[in-house]
Coordinates of C-alpha atoms and ligand atoms in Angstrom, one line a residue:
X1 CA 24.7 -32.9 155.6
X2 CA 24.5 -29.2 155.3
X3 CA 23.5 -28.6 158.9
X4 CA 26.8 -29.9 160.3
X5 CA 28.4 -26.8 158.9
X6 CA 25.8 -24.7 160.6
X7 CA 27.4 -22.0 162.7
X8 CA 26.4 -21.7 166.4
X9 CA 24.4 -18.7 167.5
X10 CA 27.5 -16.9 168.7
X11 CA 29.4 -17.8 165.6
X12 CA 26.5 -16.4 163.6
X13 CA 26.6 -13.1 165.4
X14 CA 30.4 -12.9 164.9
X15 CA 30.1 -13.8 161.2
X16 CA 27.5 -11.1 160.7
X17 CA 29.6 -8.6 162.7
X18 CA 32.7 -9.5 160.6
X19 CA 30.8 -9.0 157.3
X20 CA 30.0 -5.5 158.4
X21 CA 33.4 -4.5 159.8
X22 CA 35.1 -5.6 156.6
X23 CA 33.3 -2.7 155.0
X24 CA 34.5 -0.2 157.7
X25 CA 37.7 1.5 158.3
X26 CA 38.2 1.0 162.1
X27 CA 41.6 1.6 163.8
X28 CA 43.6 -1.6 164.3
X29 CA 42.5 -3.6 167.2
X30 CA 39.3 -1.7 167.9
X31 CA 37.2 -4.2 165.8
X32 CA 38.4 -7.1 168.1
X33 CA 37.7 -5.0 171.2
X34 CA 34.2 -4.3 170.1
X35 CA 33.5 -7.9 169.1
X36 CA 34.6 -9.8 172.2
X37 CA 32.4 -10.3 175.2
X38 CA 34.0 -8.5 178.2
X39 CA 33.0 -10.9 180.9
X40 CA 30.6 -13.7 181.7
X41 CA 29.8 -14.7 185.3
X42 CA 28.6 -18.2 185.9
X43 CA 26.8 -19.1 189.1
X44 CA 25.6 -22.3 190.6
X45 CA 23.3 -22.2 193.5
X46 CA 21.0 -24.5 195.5
X47 CA 17.4 -24.0 196.4
X48 CA 15.6 -26.3 198.8
X49 CA 12.5 -27.4 196.9
X50 CA 10.0 -30.3 197.5
X51 CA 12.2 -31.5 200.4
X52 CA 15.5 -31.6 198.6
X53 CA 18.2 -29.3 197.4
X54 CA 18.1 -28.6 193.7
X55 CA 21.1 -26.9 192.0
X56 CA 20.7 -24.4 189.2
X57 CA 23.1 -22.8 186.8
X58 CA 22.8 -19.2 185.7
X59 CA 24.8 -16.7 183.7
X60 CA 25.2 -12.9 183.4
X61 CA 27.3 -11.8 180.5
X62 CA 28.6 -8.2 180.0
X63 CA 29.5 -7.7 176.4
X64 CA 30.4 -4.0 176.2
X65 CA 30.7 -1.3 178.9
X66 CA 31.3 1.6 176.5
X67 CA 28.2 3.0 178.2
X68 CA 26.9 2.1 181.6
X69 CA 24.7 0.7 182.9
X70 CA 24.7 -2.3 180.7
X71 CA 21.4 -3.6 179.8
X72 CA 19.8 -6.9 178.7
X73 CA 17.1 -9.4 179.6
X74 CA 17.2 -12.5 181.7
X75 CA 16.0 -15.7 180.1
X76 CA 14.6 -18.7 181.9
X77 CA 15.0 -21.8 179.7
X78 CA 16.6 -25.2 179.8
X79 CA 18.5 -24.3 176.6
X80 CA 20.4 -21.5 178.2
X81 CA 24.2 -21.8 177.9
X82 CA 27.2 -19.5 178.0
X83 CA 27.5 -19.3 174.2
X84 CA 23.8 -18.2 173.9
X85 CA 24.0 -15.7 176.6
X86 CA 27.2 -14.1 175.1
X87 CA 25.6 -13.9 171.7
X88 CA 22.5 -12.3 173.1
X89 CA 24.7 -9.8 175.1
X90 CA 26.6 -8.8 172.0
X91 CA 23.3 -8.2 170.2
X92 CA 22.2 -6.0 173.1
X93 CA 25.3 -3.8 172.6
X94 CA 24.5 -3.3 168.9
X95 CA 20.8 -2.9 169.5
X96 CA 21.2 -0.2 172.1
X97 CA 23.6 1.7 169.9
X98 CA 21.3 1.5 166.9
X99 CA 18.2 2.9 168.8
X100 CA 20.3 5.3 170.8
X101 CA 19.5 3.8 174.2
X102 CA 22.4 4.9 176.4
X103 CA 23.5 1.4 177.5
X104 CA 26.2 -1.2 177.0
X105 CA 25.1 -4.7 176.2
X106 CA 24.5 -7.5 178.7
X107 CA 22.3 -10.6 179.0
X108 CA 21.5 -13.2 181.6
X109 CA 20.1 -16.7 181.7
X110 CA 19.1 -19.4 184.1
X111 CA 18.8 -23.1 183.1
X112 CA 15.3 -23.8 184.3
X113 CA 12.0 -24.8 182.8
X114 CA 9.5 -22.4 184.4
X115 CA 6.6 -24.7 183.5
X116 CA 7.9 -27.3 186.0
X117 CA 7.6 -25.1 189.1
X118 CA 4.7 -23.4 190.8
X119 CA 4.7 -19.6 191.5
X120 CA 6.1 -19.9 195.0
X121 CA 8.9 -22.2 193.8
X122 CA 9.7 -19.8 190.9
X123 CA 9.8 -16.9 193.4
X124 CA 12.4 -18.8 195.5
X125 CA 14.5 -19.6 192.5
X126 CA 14.3 -16.1 191.0
X127 CA 15.1 -14.4 194.3
X128 CA 18.1 -16.6 194.9
X129 CA 19.5 -16.0 191.4
X130 CA 18.9 -12.3 191.8
X131 CA 20.7 -12.4 195.2
X132 CA 23.7 -13.9 193.5
X133 CA 23.8 -11.3 190.8
X134 CA 23.0 -8.3 193.1
X135 CA 25.8 -9.0 195.5
X136 CA 28.3 -8.8 192.6
X137 CA 26.7 -5.6 191.2
X138 CA 25.5 -7.6 188.2
X139 CA 22.1 -6.1 189.0
X140 CA 22.4 -2.4 189.9
X141 CA 20.6 0.8 188.7
X142 CA 23.9 2.4 187.5
X143 CA 25.8 -0.8 186.6
X144 CA 23.6 -3.5 185.1
X145 CA 19.9 -3.4 184.5
X146 CA 18.1 -6.6 183.4
X147 CA 14.7 -6.9 181.8
X148 CA 12.3 -9.7 180.8
X149 CA 13.2 -12.2 178.0
X150 CA 12.0 -15.7 177.1
X151 CA 10.4 -17.4 180.1
X152 CA 10.4 -14.3 182.3
X153 CA 8.0 -11.4 182.6
X154 CA 6.6 -8.7 184.9
X155 CA 6.3 -11.1 187.8
X156 CA 10.0 -12.1 187.8
X157 CA 11.0 -8.5 187.4
X158 CA 9.0 -7.4 190.4
X159 CA 10.7 -10.2 192.5
X160 CA 14.1 -9.0 191.3
X161 CA 13.3 -5.4 192.1
X162 CA 12.1 -6.3 195.6
X163 CA 15.1 -8.5 196.2
X164 CA 17.4 -5.6 195.3
X165 CA 15.5 -3.1 197.5
X166 CA 15.8 -5.6 200.5
X167 CA 19.5 -5.8 200.0
X168 CA 20.0 -2.0 199.4
X169 CA 17.5 -0.4 201.7
X170 CA 18.9 3.2 201.4
X171 CA 19.2 3.3 197.6
X172 CA 16.6 5.8 196.5
X173 CA 17.0 4.6 192.9
X174 CA 16.5 1.0 193.8
X175 CA 13.5 0.6 191.4
X176 CA 15.8 1.4 188.4
X177 CA 17.7 -1.8 189.0
X178 CA 15.5 -3.7 186.6
X179 CA 12.9 -2.8 183.9
X180 CA 9.8 -4.6 182.7
X181 CA 8.2 -4.3 186.2
X182 CA 4.5 -4.2 186.7
X183 CA 2.9 -0.7 186.8
X184 CA 2.3 -0.9 190.5
X185 CA 5.9 -1.8 191.2
X186 CA 7.6 1.0 189.3
X187 CA 6.9 -0.1 185.8
X188 CA 5.8 2.0 182.8
X189 CA 2.6 1.9 180.7
X190 CA 3.3 0.1 177.4
X191 CA 6.3 -2.0 178.4
X192 CA 4.6 -5.4 178.1
X193 CA 3.5 -4.7 174.6
X194 CA 6.6 -2.7 173.6
X195 CA 8.6 -5.3 171.7
X196 CA 5.6 -6.4 169.6
X197 CA 4.5 -2.8 169.2
X198 CA 8.1 -2.1 167.9
X199 CA 7.7 -4.9 165.3
X200 CA 4.5 -3.2 164.1
X201 CA 6.2 0.2 163.9
X202 CA 9.1 -1.3 162.1
X203 CA 6.9 -2.9 159.4
X204 CA 4.9 0.3 159.0
X205 CA 8.2 2.1 158.3
X206 CA 9.2 -0.5 155.8
X207 CA 5.9 -0.1 153.9
X208 CA 6.4 3.7 153.8
X209 CA 9.2 3.4 151.2
X210 CA 8.6 2.1 147.7
X211 CA 12.3 1.2 147.3
X212 CA 12.1 -1.1 150.3
X213 CA 9.0 -2.8 149.1
X214 CA 10.4 -3.2 145.6
X215 CA 13.5 -5.0 147.1
X216 CA 11.2 -7.6 148.7
X217 CA 8.8 -7.6 145.7
X218 CA 5.8 -6.7 147.8
X219 CA 3.3 -3.9 147.0
X220 CA 0.6 -1.9 148.7
X221 CA 0.4 -1.7 152.5
X222 CA 0.1 -4.0 155.5
X223 CA -3.6 -4.3 154.9
X224 CA -4.4 -7.8 153.7
X225 CA -0.8 -9.1 154.0
X226 CA -0.7 -12.8 154.9
X227 CA 1.5 -13.3 158.0
X228 CA 2.9 -16.4 159.7
X229 CA 4.2 -15.9 163.2
X230 CA 6.3 -18.4 165.2
X231 CA 5.8 -18.1 169.0
X232 CA 2.7 -16.5 170.4
X233 CA 4.4 -15.4 173.6
X234 CA 4.9 -11.8 174.7
X235 CA 6.5 -10.6 171.5
X236 CA 4.7 -12.7 168.9
X237 CA 1.3 -12.2 170.5
X238 CA 1.5 -8.4 170.6
X239 CA 3.0 -8.1 167.1
X240 CA 0.3 -10.4 165.6
X241 CA -2.5 -8.8 167.5
X242 CA -1.6 -5.2 166.5
X243 CA -0.9 -6.1 162.9
X244 CA -4.2 -7.8 162.6
X245 CA -6.4 -5.4 164.6
X246 CA -4.8 -2.1 163.6
X247 CA -3.2 -2.6 160.2
X248 CA -5.6 -5.2 158.6
X249 CA -2.9 -7.9 158.2
X250 CA -4.2 -11.5 158.1
X251 CA -2.5 -13.9 160.5
X252 CA -2.7 -17.2 158.6
X253 CA -0.2 -19.3 160.6
X254 CA 0.7 -19.5 164.2
X255 CA 3.6 -21.9 165.1
X256 CA 4.0 -22.9 168.8
X257 CA 6.1 -25.5 170.6
X258 CA 3.5 -28.2 170.1
X259 CA 2.7 -27.7 166.4
X260 CA 1.1 -25.0 164.2
X261 CA -2.3 -23.6 163.4
X262 CA -3.1 -22.6 159.8
X263 CA -6.1 -20.9 158.2
X264 CA -5.9 -19.0 154.9
X265 CA -8.8 -16.9 156.0
X266 CA -6.9 -15.6 159.1
X267 CA -6.7 -16.7 162.7
X268 CA -8.3 -15.0 165.7
X269 CA -5.1 -14.0 167.6
X270 CA -6.8 -13.3 170.9
X271 CA -8.7 -16.6 170.8
X272 CA -5.6 -18.6 170.0
X273 CA -3.7 -16.9 172.8
X274 CA -6.5 -17.6 175.2
X275 CA -6.4 -21.2 174.2
X276 CA -2.6 -21.4 174.7
X277 CA -2.9 -19.9 178.2
X278 CA -5.6 -22.4 179.1
X279 CA -4.2 -25.5 177.5
X280 CA -0.4 -25.0 177.4
X281 CA -0.2 -25.1 173.6
X282 CA -2.1 -24.8 170.3
X283 CA -3.0 -28.5 170.1
X284 CA -6.8 -29.1 170.3
X285 CA -7.7 -25.5 169.2
X286 CA -11.0 -26.2 167.6
X287 CA -11.3 -23.4 164.9
X288 CA -8.3 -24.2 162.7
X289 CA -6.3 -27.0 161.2
X290 CA -3.4 -28.3 163.4
X291 CA -0.1 -29.3 162.0
X292 CA 2.0 -31.5 164.3
X293 CA 5.2 -30.5 162.5
X294 CA 5.1 -26.8 163.3
X295 CA 8.4 -25.8 161.7
X296 CA 7.1 -26.9 158.3
X297 CA 4.7 -23.9 158.5
X298 CA 7.7 -21.6 158.5
X299 CA 7.9 -22.6 154.8
X300 CA 4.3 -21.7 154.1
X301 CA 3.4 -19.3 151.2
X302 CA 2.9 -16.0 152.9
X303 CA 3.9 -12.3 152.6
X304 CA 5.6 -11.7 156.0
X305 CA 7.2 -14.3 158.3
X306 CA 7.7 -13.3 161.9
X307 CA 9.9 -15.7 163.9
X308 CA 9.2 -14.6 167.5
X309 CA 10.3 -17.6 169.6
X310 CA 13.8 -19.1 169.5
X311 CA 17.2 -18.6 167.8
X312 CA 18.4 -20.8 164.9
X313 CA 15.0 -21.8 163.6
X314 CA 15.8 -20.8 160.0
X315 CA 18.9 -22.7 159.1
X316 CA 20.8 -23.9 156.1
X317 CA 18.6 -26.9 155.6
X318 CA 15.2 -25.2 155.5
X319 CA 16.3 -21.7 154.2
X320 CA 16.0 -22.7 150.5
X321 CA 12.3 -23.6 151.1
X322 CA 11.3 -20.4 152.9
X323 CA 8.8 -18.6 150.7
X324 CA 8.2 -15.4 152.5
X325 CA 9.7 -12.5 150.6
X326 CA 9.9 -10.5 153.9
X327 CA 11.1 -11.8 157.3
X328 CA 11.1 -9.6 160.4
X329 CA 13.2 -11.1 163.2
X330 CA 11.1 -10.5 166.3
X331 CA 13.2 -13.1 168.1
X332 CA 16.9 -12.8 168.7
X333 CA 19.0 -14.8 166.2
X334 CA 16.2 -16.8 164.5
X335 CA 18.2 -17.0 161.2
X336 CA 21.7 -18.6 161.3
X337 CA 24.5 -16.9 159.4
X338 CA 24.4 -19.8 156.8
X339 CA 20.7 -19.3 156.3
X340 CA 21.2 -15.6 156.0
X341 CA 23.5 -16.1 153.1
X342 CA 21.0 -18.4 151.3
X343 CA 18.1 -16.0 151.9
X344 CA 20.1 -13.0 150.8
X345 CA 21.0 -14.8 147.6
X346 CA 17.3 -15.5 147.0
X347 CA 16.5 -11.8 147.5
X348 CA 14.5 -12.3 150.7
X349 CA 14.5 -9.0 152.7
X350 CA 15.3 -9.5 156.4
X351 CA 14.5 -6.8 158.9
X352 CA 17.2 -7.8 161.5
X353 CA 16.7 -8.7 165.1
X354 CA 18.9 -6.0 166.5
X355 CA 16.5 -3.5 165.1
X356 CA 13.2 -5.4 164.8
X357 CA 12.9 -6.3 168.5
X358 CA 14.5 -3.1 169.9
X359 CA 11.1 -1.9 171.1
X360 CA 11.6 -3.7 174.4
X361 CA 14.8 -2.0 175.3
X362 CA 13.6 1.3 174.1
X363 CA 10.6 1.3 176.5
X364 CA 12.9 -0.2 179.1
X365 CA 15.0 2.9 178.7
X366 CA 11.9 5.1 179.3
X367 CA 11.1 3.1 182.4
X368 CA 14.6 3.5 183.8
X369 CA 14.4 7.2 183.2
X370 CA 11.0 7.3 184.9
X371 CA 12.4 5.4 187.9
X372 CA 15.4 7.8 188.2
X373 CA 13.3 10.9 187.8
X374 CA 10.7 9.5 190.3
X375 CA 7.8 10.9 188.3
X376 CA 5.3 9.6 185.8
X377 CA 5.6 10.8 182.2
X378 CA 3.1 13.5 181.4
X379 CA 2.3 14.4 185.1
X380 CA 3.6 17.9 184.8
X381 CA 2.4 19.0 181.4
X382 CA -0.8 17.0 180.6
X383 CA -3.4 19.4 182.0
X384 CA -1.4 22.4 180.9
X385 CA -1.4 21.0 177.3
X386 CA -5.2 20.5 177.6
X387 CA -5.7 24.1 178.8
X388 CA -3.8 25.4 175.9
X389 CA -5.8 23.3 173.4
X390 CA -9.0 24.5 175.1
X391 CA -7.9 28.1 174.5
X392 CA -7.6 27.4 170.7
X393 CA -10.9 25.5 170.6
X394 CA -12.7 28.4 172.5
X395 CA -11.2 31.0 170.2
X396 CA -12.2 29.0 167.0
X397 CA -15.7 28.6 168.4
X398 CA -15.9 32.3 169.1
X399 CA -14.8 33.1 165.5
X400 CA -17.2 30.6 164.1
X401 CA -20.1 32.2 166.0
X402 CA -18.9 35.6 164.8
X403 CA -19.1 34.3 161.2
X404 CA -22.7 33.0 161.7
X405 CA -21.9 29.4 162.7
X406 CA -20.9 28.4 159.1
X407 CA -18.7 25.6 160.4
X408 CA -18.2 23.6 163.5
X409 CA -15.8 21.0 164.9
X410 CA -16.9 17.4 165.0
X411 CA -17.3 16.3 168.7
X412 CA -14.9 13.4 168.0
X413 CA -12.1 15.8 166.8
X414 CA -12.8 18.1 169.7
X415 CA -12.6 15.4 172.2
X416 CA -9.4 13.9 170.7
X417 CA -7.7 17.3 170.3
X418 CA -8.6 18.5 173.8
X419 CA -7.2 15.4 175.6
X420 CA -3.6 15.8 176.8
X421 CA -1.3 12.8 176.2
X422 CA -1.1 10.3 179.0
X423 CA 1.9 8.1 179.8
X424 CA 0.9 5.3 177.4
X425 CA 0.5 7.7 174.5
X426 CA 3.9 9.4 175.2
X427 CA 5.6 6.0 175.4
X428 CA 4.1 4.9 172.1
X429 CA 5.0 8.2 170.5
X430 CA 8.6 7.9 171.8
X431 CA 8.8 4.3 170.6
X432 CA 7.4 5.1 167.2
X433 CA 9.9 8.0 166.8
X434 CA 12.8 5.7 167.9
X435 CA 11.8 2.9 165.5
X436 CA 11.4 5.3 162.6
X437 CA 14.7 7.1 163.1
X438 CA 16.7 3.9 163.5
X439 CA 15.1 2.4 160.4
X440 CA 15.9 5.5 158.4
X441 CA 19.5 5.3 159.5
X442 CA 19.7 1.7 158.3
X443 CA 17.8 2.6 155.1
X444 CA 20.2 5.4 154.2
X445 CA 23.1 3.0 154.4
X446 CA 21.2 0.2 152.6
X447 CA 20.3 2.3 149.6
X448 CA 23.2 4.7 149.8
X449 CA 26.2 2.4 149.6
X450 CA 26.8 0.0 146.7
X451 CA 28.7 -2.4 148.9
X452 CA 25.8 -2.9 151.3
X453 CA 23.1 -5.2 150.0
X454 CA 21.0 -6.0 153.1
X455 CA 19.5 -4.3 156.1
X456 CA 21.4 -6.4 158.6
X457 CA 24.8 -5.3 157.3
X458 CA 23.4 -1.7 157.3
X459 CA 22.3 -2.1 160.9
X460 CA 25.7 -3.4 162.0
X461 CA 27.4 -0.6 160.2
X462 CA 25.3 2.1 161.9
X463 CA 25.6 0.6 165.4
X464 CA 29.3 -0.5 165.2
X465 CA 30.1 3.0 164.1
X466 CA 28.4 4.5 167.1
X467 CA 30.1 2.1 169.5
X468 CA 33.5 2.8 167.9
X469 CA 33.0 6.5 168.2
X470 CA 32.1 6.1 171.8
X471 CA 35.3 4.2 172.5
X472 CA 37.4 6.6 170.5
X473 CA 35.9 9.6 172.3
X474 CA 36.5 8.4 175.8
X475 CA 39.4 6.1 175.3
X476 CA 39.3 2.4 176.3
Ligands
NAD1 P1 7.9 -15.8 175.7 O1 8.5 -16.8 176.6 O2 6.9 -14.8 176.2 O3 7.3 -16.4 174.4 C1 8.0 -17.4 173.6 C2 6.9 -18.2 172.9 O4 7.6 -19.1 172.0 C3 6.1 -19.1 173.9 O5 4.7 -18.9 173.5 C4 6.6 -20.5 173.6 O6 5.6 -21.5 173.9 C5 7.0 -20.4 172.2 N1 7.9 -21.4 171.8 C6 8.9 -22.1 172.5 N2 9.5 -23.0 171.8 C7 8.9 -23.0 170.6 C8 9.2 -23.7 169.4 N3 10.1 -24.6 169.3 N4 8.4 -23.4 168.3 C9 7.5 -22.4 168.3 N5 7.2 -21.7 169.4 C10 8.0 -22.0 170.5 O7 9.2 -15.0 175.1 P2 9.3 -13.5 174.5 O8 9.6 -12.6 175.5 O9 8.1 -13.3 173.6 O10 10.6 -13.7 173.6 C11 10.6 -14.3 172.3 C12 11.8 -13.8 171.6 O11 11.9 -12.4 171.5 C13 13.2 -14.3 172.2 O12 14.1 -14.5 171.1 C14 13.6 -13.0 172.9 O13 15.0 -13.0 173.1 C15 13.1 -12.0 172.0 N6 12.9 -10.7 172.7 C16 12.0 -10.5 173.7 C17 11.9 -9.2 174.2 C18 10.9 -8.9 175.3 O14 10.6 -7.7 175.6 N7 10.2 -9.9 175.9 C19 12.6 -8.1 173.8 C20 13.6 -8.4 172.7 C21 13.7 -9.6 172.2

């Protein structure tokens, strides 16, 4: 059977890396140095829960320290294992390089099903895991800065930040030890939505270039495009919501862990999310057809497929049946290397994970900078910006009066123009800029080199080149 030849997640990342470095001219040995994971720390610890000691296994993997701190999320899932954490850490290295976030790559994971424990129990487990990592500098503002990933969010990041502060009472930069914190615990506006927002900005950039659309055989704009999304968690929900509400896309399929919802006329993303939060899944949602075999909906006829849940969901067995001409990898590693070959041969355009979901680490970078500078973005210049705009508006109104009031500004324009940017607007602007510039770097390689036929190889070429230059500049 074809799936027995399926490469593992880490093998897939290595295969894709190898495909790219074969097209590069790296000094001997540097390729291997960049590819390998520097270190993985495994910890087993006990927590007394429900009257007995339960033992948990966790990992923190550091892929590359060409820049420090290293950065990467912490995942809570029963499927976590060393291979997965190392693959995810490698992707972080390439992702940070691609979007020019000044970090090396890292990732962490804990084998736990968060749905099995209440909030108090999860706090005990999270704090104990954080304690184990903090005491080895595997959580540290200048060494290793985690963030949320599957199964973790603002709540866990706040516990981790507090645990670090308790253990480092004189560290003035303690809050910068982790990103993705709630706003009232040192977080930044727009971090929760950032990865999904980045997916939206990535798709907007794709639709700005006729050559890209031609490669996928799509036309027009995002307006009216039929979208299937897998995983309506943090990333999938925000991506689907923004694409539907702001760009006119139609979310026709939502795949969750307990099946899929499908409606050719478009699903109400907020209503489905609300249902999932209340009922633990999509089953029973009254306003759309439910398919028990959710993964079959990956093969539905649609314009854009957004896998935003797990790795390896598109594999050699189902890849030939995937109909979407455009796939954007909101999740990490959703397409195996074997499936990638099949899809490329079919002409499917894949916007690769290392770029597509880089919105999270980009805004995490902004949060880290905010924590280190101890000041909210926009605090110094917002009112000054408003005052300067007011000067122009006053002058234009004076001139208009002078000319006999022949024209006037609409109140809506005036209000928008006069308002100085707040932190959220600045974060979105910085994210949009980052996503555009990184895409353009990939696009230049994609269209500019005859030996590069896909965006993933282009992404690897751009990022490996940056990592290599960093190693060459400072030595190993
Ligand atoms: P999340 O835990 O918030 O959401 C994951 C969703 O997938 C949940 O709704 C879950 O029910 C669903 N799911 C689980 N198993 C499924 C299955 N078999 N089929 C369909 N759906 C399933 O996680 P997230 O933070 O949204 O992360 C999703 C992906 O995005 C992961 O690959 C993660 O590494 C990647 N990512 C996340 C961030 C971030 O900022 N959160 C950043 C970069 C990349």
